[in-house]
mmCIF file of C-alpha atoms in Angstrom:
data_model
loop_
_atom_site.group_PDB
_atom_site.id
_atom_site.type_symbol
_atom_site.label_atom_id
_atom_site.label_comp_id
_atom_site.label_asym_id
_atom_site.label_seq_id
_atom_site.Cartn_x
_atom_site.Cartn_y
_atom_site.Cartn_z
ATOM 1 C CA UNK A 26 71.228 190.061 18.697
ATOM 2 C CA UNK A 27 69.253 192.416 15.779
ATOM 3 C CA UNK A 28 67.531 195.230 16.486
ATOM 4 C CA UNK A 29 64.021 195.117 16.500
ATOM 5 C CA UNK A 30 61.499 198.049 15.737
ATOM 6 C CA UNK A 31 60.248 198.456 19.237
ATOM 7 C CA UNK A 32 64.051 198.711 20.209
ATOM 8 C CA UNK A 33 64.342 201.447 17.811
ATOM 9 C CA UNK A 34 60.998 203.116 19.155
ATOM 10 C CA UNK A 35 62.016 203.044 22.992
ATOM 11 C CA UNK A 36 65.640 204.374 21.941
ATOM 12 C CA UNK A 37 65.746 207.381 24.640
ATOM 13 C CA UNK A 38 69.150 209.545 23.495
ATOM 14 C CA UNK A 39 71.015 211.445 26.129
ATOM 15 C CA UNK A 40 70.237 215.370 25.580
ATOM 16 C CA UNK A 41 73.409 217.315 25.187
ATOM 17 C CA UNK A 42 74.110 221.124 25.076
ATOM 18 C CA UNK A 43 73.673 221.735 21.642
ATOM 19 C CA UNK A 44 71.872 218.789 20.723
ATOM 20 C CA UNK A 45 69.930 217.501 17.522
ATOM 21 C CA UNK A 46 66.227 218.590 17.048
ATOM 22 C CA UNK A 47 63.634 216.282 18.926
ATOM 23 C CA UNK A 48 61.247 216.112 16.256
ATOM 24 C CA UNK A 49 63.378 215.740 13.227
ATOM 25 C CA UNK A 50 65.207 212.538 14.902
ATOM 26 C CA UNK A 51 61.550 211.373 15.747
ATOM 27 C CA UNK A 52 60.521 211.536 12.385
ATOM 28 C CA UNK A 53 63.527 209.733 11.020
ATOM 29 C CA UNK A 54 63.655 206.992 14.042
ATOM 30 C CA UNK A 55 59.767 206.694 12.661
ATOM 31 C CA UNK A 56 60.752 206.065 9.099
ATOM 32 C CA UNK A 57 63.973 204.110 10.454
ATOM 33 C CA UNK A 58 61.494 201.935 12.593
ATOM 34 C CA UNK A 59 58.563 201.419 9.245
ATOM 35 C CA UNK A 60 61.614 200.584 7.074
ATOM 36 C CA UNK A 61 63.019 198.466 9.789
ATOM 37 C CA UNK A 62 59.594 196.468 9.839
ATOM 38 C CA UNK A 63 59.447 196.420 6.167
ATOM 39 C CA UNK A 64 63.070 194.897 5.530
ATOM 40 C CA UNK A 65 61.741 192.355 8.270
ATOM 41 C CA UNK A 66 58.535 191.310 7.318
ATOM 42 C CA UNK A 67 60.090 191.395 3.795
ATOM 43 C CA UNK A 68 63.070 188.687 5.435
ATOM 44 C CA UNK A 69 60.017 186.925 6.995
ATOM 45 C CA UNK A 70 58.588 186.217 3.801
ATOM 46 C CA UNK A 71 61.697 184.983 1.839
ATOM 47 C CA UNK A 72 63.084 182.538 4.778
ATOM 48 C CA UNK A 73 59.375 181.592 4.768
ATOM 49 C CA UNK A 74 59.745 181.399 0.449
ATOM 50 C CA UNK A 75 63.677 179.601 0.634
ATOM 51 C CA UNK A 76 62.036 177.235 3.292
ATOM 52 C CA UNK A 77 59.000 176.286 1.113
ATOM 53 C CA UNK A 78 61.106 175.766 -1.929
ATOM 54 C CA UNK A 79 64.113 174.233 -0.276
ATOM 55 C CA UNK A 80 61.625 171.537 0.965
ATOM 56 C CA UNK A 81 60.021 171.005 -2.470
ATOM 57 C CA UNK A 82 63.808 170.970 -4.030
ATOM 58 C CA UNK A 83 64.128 167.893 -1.624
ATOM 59 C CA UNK A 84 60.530 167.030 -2.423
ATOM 60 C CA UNK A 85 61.883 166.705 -6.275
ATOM 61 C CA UNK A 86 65.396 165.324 -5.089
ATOM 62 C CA UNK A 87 63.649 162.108 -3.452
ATOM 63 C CA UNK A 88 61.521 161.914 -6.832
ATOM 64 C CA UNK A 89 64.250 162.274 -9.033
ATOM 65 C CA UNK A 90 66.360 159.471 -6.729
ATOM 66 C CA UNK A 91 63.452 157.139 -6.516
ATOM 67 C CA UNK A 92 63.235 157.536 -9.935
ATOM 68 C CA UNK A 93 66.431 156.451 -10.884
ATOM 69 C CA UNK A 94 66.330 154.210 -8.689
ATOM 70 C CA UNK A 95 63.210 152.814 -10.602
ATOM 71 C CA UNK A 96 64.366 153.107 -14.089
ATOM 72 C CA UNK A 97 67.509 150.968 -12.794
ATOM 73 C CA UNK A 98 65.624 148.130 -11.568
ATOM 74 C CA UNK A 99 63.449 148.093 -14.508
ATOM 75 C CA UNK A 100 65.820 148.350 -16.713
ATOM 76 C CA UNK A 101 67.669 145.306 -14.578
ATOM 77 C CA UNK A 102 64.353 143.869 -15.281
ATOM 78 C CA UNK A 103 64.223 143.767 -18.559
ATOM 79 C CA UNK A 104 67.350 142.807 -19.135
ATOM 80 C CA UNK A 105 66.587 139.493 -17.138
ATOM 81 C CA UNK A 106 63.065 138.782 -18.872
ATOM 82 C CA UNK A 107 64.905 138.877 -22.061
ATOM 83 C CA UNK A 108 68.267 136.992 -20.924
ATOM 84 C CA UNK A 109 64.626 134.608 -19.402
ATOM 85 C CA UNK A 110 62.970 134.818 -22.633
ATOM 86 C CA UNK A 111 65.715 133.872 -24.704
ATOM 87 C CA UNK A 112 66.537 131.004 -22.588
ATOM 88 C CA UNK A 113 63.157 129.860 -23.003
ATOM 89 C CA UNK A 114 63.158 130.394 -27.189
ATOM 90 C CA UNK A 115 66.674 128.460 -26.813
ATOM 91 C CA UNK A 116 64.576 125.765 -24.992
ATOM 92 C CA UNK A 117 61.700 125.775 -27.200
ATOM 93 C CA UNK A 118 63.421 125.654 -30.186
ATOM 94 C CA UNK A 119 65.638 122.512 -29.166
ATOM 95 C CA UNK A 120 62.347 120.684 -27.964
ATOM 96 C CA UNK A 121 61.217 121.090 -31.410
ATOM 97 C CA UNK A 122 64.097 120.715 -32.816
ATOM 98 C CA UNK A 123 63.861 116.678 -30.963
ATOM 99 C CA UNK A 124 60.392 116.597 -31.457
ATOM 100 C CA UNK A 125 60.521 117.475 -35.768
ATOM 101 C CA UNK A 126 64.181 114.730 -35.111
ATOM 102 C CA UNK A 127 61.302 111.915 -33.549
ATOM 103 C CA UNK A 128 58.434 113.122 -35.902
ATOM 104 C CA UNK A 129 61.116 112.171 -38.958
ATOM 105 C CA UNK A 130 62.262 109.112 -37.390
ATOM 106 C CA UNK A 131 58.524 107.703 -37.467
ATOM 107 C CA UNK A 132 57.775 109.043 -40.154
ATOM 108 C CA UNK A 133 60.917 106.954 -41.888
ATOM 109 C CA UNK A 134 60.231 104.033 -39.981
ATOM 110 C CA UNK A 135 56.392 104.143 -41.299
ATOM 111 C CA UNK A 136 57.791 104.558 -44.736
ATOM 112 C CA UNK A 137 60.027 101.422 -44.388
ATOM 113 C CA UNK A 138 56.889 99.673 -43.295
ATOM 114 C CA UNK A 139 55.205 100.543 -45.776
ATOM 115 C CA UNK A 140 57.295 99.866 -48.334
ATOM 116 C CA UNK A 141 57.874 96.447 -47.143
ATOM 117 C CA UNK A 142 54.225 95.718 -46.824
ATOM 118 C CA UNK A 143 53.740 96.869 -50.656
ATOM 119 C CA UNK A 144 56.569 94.712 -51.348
ATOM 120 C CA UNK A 145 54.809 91.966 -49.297
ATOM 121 C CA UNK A 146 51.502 92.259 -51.429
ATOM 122 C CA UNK A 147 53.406 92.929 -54.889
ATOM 123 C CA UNK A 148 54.529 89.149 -54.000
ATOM 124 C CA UNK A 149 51.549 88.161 -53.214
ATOM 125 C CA UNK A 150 49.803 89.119 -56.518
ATOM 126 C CA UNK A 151 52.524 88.252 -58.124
ATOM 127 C CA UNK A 152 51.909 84.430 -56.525
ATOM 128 C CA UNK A 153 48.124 84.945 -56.632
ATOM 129 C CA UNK A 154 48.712 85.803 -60.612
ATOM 130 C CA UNK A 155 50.883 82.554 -61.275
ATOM 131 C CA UNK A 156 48.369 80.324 -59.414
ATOM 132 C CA UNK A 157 45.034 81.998 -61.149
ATOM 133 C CA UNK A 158 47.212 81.673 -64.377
ATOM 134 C CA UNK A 159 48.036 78.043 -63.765
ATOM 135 C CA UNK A 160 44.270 77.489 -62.754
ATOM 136 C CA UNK A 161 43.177 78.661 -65.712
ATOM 137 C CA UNK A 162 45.311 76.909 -67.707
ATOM 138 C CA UNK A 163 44.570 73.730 -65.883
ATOM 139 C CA UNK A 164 40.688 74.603 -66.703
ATOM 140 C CA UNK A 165 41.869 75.093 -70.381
ATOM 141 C CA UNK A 166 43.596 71.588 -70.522
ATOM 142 C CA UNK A 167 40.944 70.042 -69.313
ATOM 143 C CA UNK A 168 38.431 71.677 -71.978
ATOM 144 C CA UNK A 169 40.594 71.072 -74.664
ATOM 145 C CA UNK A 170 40.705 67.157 -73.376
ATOM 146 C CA UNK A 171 39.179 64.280 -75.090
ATOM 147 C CA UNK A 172 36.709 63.968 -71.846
ATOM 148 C CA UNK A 173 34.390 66.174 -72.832
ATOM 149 C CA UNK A 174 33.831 64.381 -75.993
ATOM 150 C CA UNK A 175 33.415 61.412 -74.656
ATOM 151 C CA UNK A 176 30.774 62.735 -72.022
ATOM 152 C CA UNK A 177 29.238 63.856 -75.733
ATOM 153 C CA UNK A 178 29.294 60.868 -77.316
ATOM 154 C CA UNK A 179 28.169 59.036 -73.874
ATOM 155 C CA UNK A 180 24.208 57.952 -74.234
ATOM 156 C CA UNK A 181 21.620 56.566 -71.689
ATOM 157 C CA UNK A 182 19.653 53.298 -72.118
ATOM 158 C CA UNK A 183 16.389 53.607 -71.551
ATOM 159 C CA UNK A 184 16.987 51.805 -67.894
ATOM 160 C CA UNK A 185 18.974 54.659 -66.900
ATOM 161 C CA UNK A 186 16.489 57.286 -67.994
ATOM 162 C CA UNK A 187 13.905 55.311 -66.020
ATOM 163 C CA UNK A 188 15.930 55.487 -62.566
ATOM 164 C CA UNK A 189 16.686 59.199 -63.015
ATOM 165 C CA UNK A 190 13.381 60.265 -63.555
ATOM 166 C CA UNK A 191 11.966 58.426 -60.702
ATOM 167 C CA UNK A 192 14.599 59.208 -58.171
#
């Protein structure tokens, strides 16, 4: 076990024949025993110090391993939000991919339709033409027939005159 100052003050030496002088070693057991306290107080203060920073270097440690700890996980993190996202861009872009695929499908099909219907009334004209045509011709025939002159040439008696005006 260390000394301690008090041990130093209560020191009693044995006196021998020729011994050392009593005030002299009670001078230098006093500056022994204020260095003593010193180098002490002085070892107090830096266990106290290496305590206080050893706990703060474990203070930091913890930090710096929940820290890693953290950048791993978010880095795992991202690294599955972009494996999700491009799963779901894969996704997207096939669903559009069908949906443009059905879009141009209709939009053929309409097309077809179409075209058949203007082929439909291109027919139809075309019949509605020949028919007008033939119409009109018939109408033409007829004007340029001898009927008309007839109807011309046709006159009333006086009878006839009579029962239309009457009626």
């Amino acid at each position: 076990m260390p000394l301690t100052p008090l041990d130093i003050h209560n020191k009693e030496f044995s006196r021998g024949f020729r011994g050392y002088d009593e005030d002299e070693v009670n001078e230098f057991l006093d500056q022994v025993i204020k260095d003593y306290e010193m180098i002490l107080r002085e070892k107090k203060q830096l266990e106290e110090k290496v305590r206080e920073l050893t706990e703060k270097l474990n203070y930091f440690t913890n930090i710096e391993e929940t820290l890693n700890k953290s950048i791993l996980i978010a880095q795992e993190t991202a690294e599955e939000v972009k494996r999700n996202a491009q799963k779901e861009a894969k996704l997207i872009i096939k669903e559009a991919e069908k949906n443009a695929d059905r879009i141009i499908s209709e939009a053929l099909a309409k097309t077809r339709k179409i075209a058949m219907e203007v082929e439909e009334l291109k027919r139809q004209a075309k019949v509605f033409r020949n028919r007008f045509k033939m119409l009109i011709e018939a109408q033409l025939d007829m004007l340029n027939s001898g009927d008309w002159d007839h109807l011309l040439d046709y006159k009333l008696d006086d009878e006839a005159v009579q029962e239309i005006t009457e009626s």
